[in-house]
Coordinates of C-alpha atoms and ligand atoms in Angstrom, one line a residue:
M1 CA -4.5 23.5 -3.7
K2 CA -3.7 19.5 -3.0
K3 CA 0.0 18.6 -4.6
I4 CA -1.8 16.4 -7.7
Y5 CA 0.6 13.0 -8.4
L6 CA 0.2 12.8 -12.5
Y7 CA 1.6 9.2 -12.6
G8 CA 2.7 6.7 -16.0
N9 CA 2.3 3.5 -16.2
W10 CA 3.5 2.8 -20.1
K11 CA 3.3 -1.4 -19.5
M12 CA 4.9 -3.0 -22.8
H13 CA 5.0 -0.4 -23.8
M14 CA 8.5 2.1 -25.0
N15 CA 11.3 0.5 -26.2
K16 CA 13.9 2.5 -25.5
A17 CA 14.6 4.4 -28.5
E18 CA 10.5 5.3 -27.7
T19 CA 11.7 6.6 -24.2
E20 CA 14.1 9.1 -25.7
K21 CA 11.9 10.3 -27.7
F22 CA 9.6 10.8 -25.7
F23 CA 12.1 12.3 -22.5
I24 CA 12.5 14.8 -26.2
D25 CA 9.3 15.6 -26.3
F26 CA 8.6 15.7 -22.6
K27 CA 10.9 18.6 -21.7
P28 CA 9.5 22.5 -23.7
A29 CA 6.0 20.5 -22.5
Y30 CA 6.8 20.5 -19.1
E31 CA 8.5 23.6 -18.7
I32 CA 5.6 25.2 -18.0
Y33 CA 4.7 22.6 -14.7
K34 CA 8.9 22.6 -13.6
N35 CA 8.5 24.5 -11.0
D36 CA 4.3 24.0 -9.5
P37 CA 4.5 22.5 -6.4
D38 CA 1.6 20.5 -6.6
L39 CA 2.4 18.6 -9.0
E40 CA 4.4 15.4 -9.7
V41 CA 5.2 13.8 -12.8
G42 CA 6.1 10.0 -12.6
V43 CA 6.6 7.8 -15.4
F44 CA 6.8 3.7 -14.8
A45 CA 8.8 2.5 -17.3
P46 CA 9.3 -1.6 -18.6
F47 CA 12.8 -3.1 -17.2
T48 CA 14.9 -2.4 -20.8
S49 CA 14.3 1.0 -20.5
L50 CA 15.0 1.7 -17.0
W51 CA 18.3 2.9 -17.9
A52 CA 16.3 5.2 -20.6
A53 CA 13.9 6.3 -18.5
A54 CA 16.6 7.6 -15.5
E55 CA 18.5 9.6 -17.8
G56 CA 15.1 11.2 -18.5
A57 CA 14.0 11.7 -15.9
K58 CA 16.7 13.4 -14.5
N59 CA 17.5 15.9 -16.8
N60 CA 13.3 16.8 -16.6
G61 CA 14.0 16.7 -12.0
V62 CA 10.9 13.8 -11.9
I63 CA 10.0 10.7 -10.6
F64 CA 10.7 7.5 -13.1
G65 CA 9.8 3.8 -11.5
A66 CA 9.8 0.2 -12.9
E67 CA 6.0 -1.5 -13.3
N68 CA 7.1 -5.1 -11.1
V69 CA 9.6 -7.0 -9.4
Y70 CA 10.5 -10.2 -7.8
F71 CA 11.3 -9.7 -3.9
E72 CA 14.3 -12.2 -3.0
P73 CA 17.5 -9.7 -3.7
K74 CA 18.8 -12.5 -5.9
G75 CA 18.8 -16.5 -7.4
A76 CA 17.3 -18.9 -9.4
F77 CA 14.3 -16.8 -11.0
T78 CA 14.4 -17.8 -14.8
G79 CA 13.0 -14.5 -16.0
E80 CA 12.5 -12.5 -13.1
V81 CA 14.2 -8.6 -11.8
S82 CA 15.4 -8.2 -8.0
I83 CA 14.9 -4.8 -6.8
P84 CA 18.8 -4.2 -6.1
M85 CA 18.9 -5.0 -10.0
L86 CA 16.8 -1.3 -10.1
Q87 CA 18.6 0.4 -7.3
E88 CA 21.0 0.4 -9.4
I89 CA 19.5 2.2 -12.1
G90 CA 18.0 4.5 -9.2
V91 CA 14.4 3.5 -8.8
T92 CA 12.9 5.2 -6.4
H93 CA 9.4 4.2 -7.1
I94 CA 7.4 -0.1 -8.2
I95 CA 4.2 -0.6 -9.1
L96 CA 2.6 -3.5 -7.2
G97 CA -0.5 -5.6 -7.2
H98 CA -0.7 -3.9 -10.8
S99 CA -4.6 -6.1 -12.2
E100 CA -2.4 -7.2 -15.1
R101 CA 0.4 -9.0 -13.0
R102 CA -2.7 -10.1 -10.7
H103 CA -5.9 -11.7 -13.6
I104 CA -3.3 -12.3 -16.6
F105 CA 0.3 -13.7 -14.5
N106 CA -1.9 -15.1 -11.2
E107 CA -0.2 -13.4 -8.8
P108 CA -1.5 -13.7 -5.5
D109 CA -1.9 -11.5 -2.7
D110 CA 0.9 -13.4 0.0
M111 CA 3.0 -12.7 -3.5
I112 CA 2.8 -9.3 -3.4
A113 CA 2.9 -8.9 -0.1
K114 CA 6.2 -9.8 0.0
K115 CA 7.1 -8.1 -2.9
V116 CA 5.3 -4.7 -0.7
K117 CA 7.3 -5.5 2.9
A118 CA 10.7 -5.9 0.1
V119 CA 9.9 -2.5 -1.9
L120 CA 9.8 -0.5 1.1
D121 CA 12.8 -2.7 3.5
A122 CA 14.9 -1.1 0.2
N123 CA 13.5 2.0 0.6
I124 CA 12.3 2.7 -2.6
I125 CA 7.8 3.6 -2.8
P126 CA 5.0 1.1 -4.3
V127 CA 2.5 2.5 -5.5
L128 CA 0.1 -0.5 -4.4
C129 CA -2.4 -1.7 -7.2
Y130 CA -6.5 -3.1 -6.8
G131 CA -9.4 -3.0 -7.4
E132 CA -12.2 -4.6 -8.9
T133 CA -13.8 -6.7 -11.7
L134 CA -16.7 -6.2 -13.3
D135 CA -18.1 -9.2 -12.1
E136 CA -17.0 -8.8 -8.9
R137 CA -18.9 -4.9 -9.4
E138 CA -21.7 -6.5 -10.6
S139 CA -22.0 -9.6 -7.6
G140 CA -21.9 -6.8 -5.1
K141 CA -18.8 -7.9 -4.2
T142 CA -16.4 -4.8 -4.5
F143 CA -15.3 -4.0 -0.9
E144 CA -14.9 -8.0 0.2
V145 CA -12.4 -8.4 -3.1
M146 CA -10.8 -4.8 -2.2
T147 CA -11.1 -5.2 1.3
R148 CA -8.5 -8.8 0.7
Q149 CA -6.1 -7.0 -1.3
L150 CA -5.7 -4.0 0.7
K151 CA -5.3 -6.0 3.8
S152 CA -3.3 -8.7 2.2
A153 CA -0.9 -6.4 2.0
I154 CA -1.0 -3.7 4.9
S155 CA -2.1 -6.2 7.4
N156 CA 1.8 -7.0 9.1
L157 CA 3.0 -3.7 8.4
K158 CA 4.5 -0.9 11.2
P159 CA 2.5 2.2 10.4
E160 CA 4.9 4.3 9.3
E161 CA 5.3 1.9 6.1
V162 CA 1.4 1.8 5.7
R163 CA 2.2 5.0 5.5
K164 CA 4.9 5.5 2.9
I165 CA 2.8 2.9 0.1
I166 CA 1.1 5.0 -2.0
Y167 CA -2.5 2.8 -2.9
A168 CA -4.1 3.6 -6.5
Y169 CA -7.5 1.6 -6.6
E170 CA -7.5 1.3 -10.5
P171 CA -11.3 -1.2 -11.0
V172 CA -10.2 -3.7 -14.0
W173 CA -13.2 -3.1 -15.9
A174 CA -11.8 0.7 -15.8
I175 CA -9.0 -0.4 -17.2
G176 CA -8.1 0.7 -20.9
T177 CA -11.8 0.1 -21.8
G178 CA -12.3 4.7 -22.5
K179 CA -14.5 4.1 -20.1
S180 CA -13.5 5.1 -16.8
A181 CA -15.5 5.1 -13.1
T182 CA -17.2 8.1 -13.0
S183 CA -16.3 11.0 -10.6
E184 CA -18.5 10.2 -7.8
Q185 CA -17.9 6.0 -8.0
A186 CA -14.0 6.3 -7.7
Q187 CA -14.8 8.8 -5.2
E188 CA -16.9 6.5 -2.9
V189 CA -14.0 4.2 -2.9
C190 CA -10.9 6.2 -2.5
E191 CA -12.5 7.3 0.7
W192 CA -13.2 3.8 1.6
S193 CA -10.5 3.1 1.8
R194 CA -8.1 5.8 3.5
N195 CA -10.6 5.0 6.2
L196 CA -9.7 0.5 5.7
I197 CA -6.0 1.9 5.5
A198 CA -7.0 3.9 8.9
D199 CA -4.8 6.2 7.9
P200 CA -5.7 10.3 6.3
K201 CA -2.5 10.9 5.5
V202 CA -2.0 8.7 2.5
V203 CA -1.5 9.3 -1.2
I204 CA -4.1 7.5 -3.0
L205 CA -4.2 7.6 -6.4
Y206 CA -7.2 6.6 -9.5
G207 CA -6.5 5.0 -12.5
G208 CA -7.9 3.7 -15.4
S209 CA -9.0 5.3 -17.9
V210 CA -8.4 8.4 -17.2
K211 CA -7.9 11.6 -20.0
G212 CA -7.8 15.5 -20.1
S213 CA -11.4 14.9 -20.5
N214 CA -12.6 13.4 -17.3
A215 CA -9.3 15.0 -15.8
K216 CA -10.5 17.5 -13.8
E217 CA -13.8 15.6 -12.3
L218 CA -12.4 12.6 -11.2
L219 CA -8.9 15.2 -9.5
S220 CA -11.0 17.2 -7.6
M221 CA -13.0 13.7 -6.3
K222 CA -12.0 14.9 -1.7
D223 CA -10.7 12.1 -1.4
I224 CA -8.6 11.4 -4.8
D225 CA -5.5 12.6 -5.4
G226 CA -3.9 12.3 -8.6
A227 CA -4.5 9.4 -11.5
L228 CA -2.4 6.0 -12.4
V229 CA -2.3 6.8 -16.6
G230 CA -1.6 3.9 -18.9
G231 CA -2.9 4.9 -22.9
A232 CA -2.6 9.3 -21.6
S233 CA 0.9 7.8 -20.4
L234 CA 2.5 7.8 -23.6
K235 CA 2.7 11.0 -24.8
P236 CA 3.5 14.0 -23.3
D237 CA 0.8 15.9 -24.6
T238 CA -1.8 14.3 -23.3
F239 CA -0.2 12.7 -20.7
L240 CA 0.3 16.6 -19.4
E241 CA -3.3 17.4 -20.9
I242 CA -4.3 15.6 -17.6
Y243 CA -3.1 18.2 -15.4
K244 CA -3.9 21.2 -17.0
A245 CA -7.1 20.0 -17.7
Y246 CA -7.3 20.2 -13.7
K247 CA -6.0 23.0 -13.0
N248 CA -8.1 24.7 -15.9
Ligands
13P1 P1 -6.1 3.0 -19.0 O1 -5.4 4.7 -18.8 O2 -5.2 2.3 -20.3 O3 -7.0 3.0 -18.5 O4 -4.1 2.6 -17.6 C1 -4.3 2.6 -16.7 C2 -3.8 1.8 -16.0 O5 -4.0 0.4 -16.0 C3 -2.8 1.9 -15.6 O6 -2.1 1.6 -14.8

């Protein structure tokens, strides 16, 4: 069996108390999966909940990370958080280039590339998101857009850096809509991505309305190594149900 990455992106949900409660409920639910070598669980929390997430993650042996970071180590960048600040909390993974950063906050490709490089230099694993909007898909631009997004982030990196990144294909039209890509659509893009990245060993996740009811189909696909989950990751039972459904 392949190793499955089950990563939860909490977005702007889960304050400190909710994070603590999540891990209290998570502990007994996770007991049966705890020693499963084929599963890696990760939780990506808002900045203000990261200390609580650090504690909860340590107690459960799961990974935790941030949802964004700035690439400069310090300075006059009002409102931003640096990589050393996140290292102080023990963050090992950081989501970068999420479509909500790209589209709501207008983060350009070159800024995302700088973040990817800075995060790698700090020995933290970037979880690099990419994917097309509905308009781009319908006008036949899916692969053109993703080539730009991926190439701008990785073209100046060494092969070992490219391999360290965890990639997450997230079609924008499938995020938070309840309408997942079909397993064939997701597989097609993940396989194409693996070829573009030109490294058969890279980890590629799919994200966009993943839940218990579609997990088996999606995660059984050859080029999909796991899921980056939004809504269903906010509760331990709906989150872990995704892996349970895949295994059954
Ligand atoms: P949903 O699972 O809520 O569609 O969100 C997906 C996502 O954006 C994960 O990063």
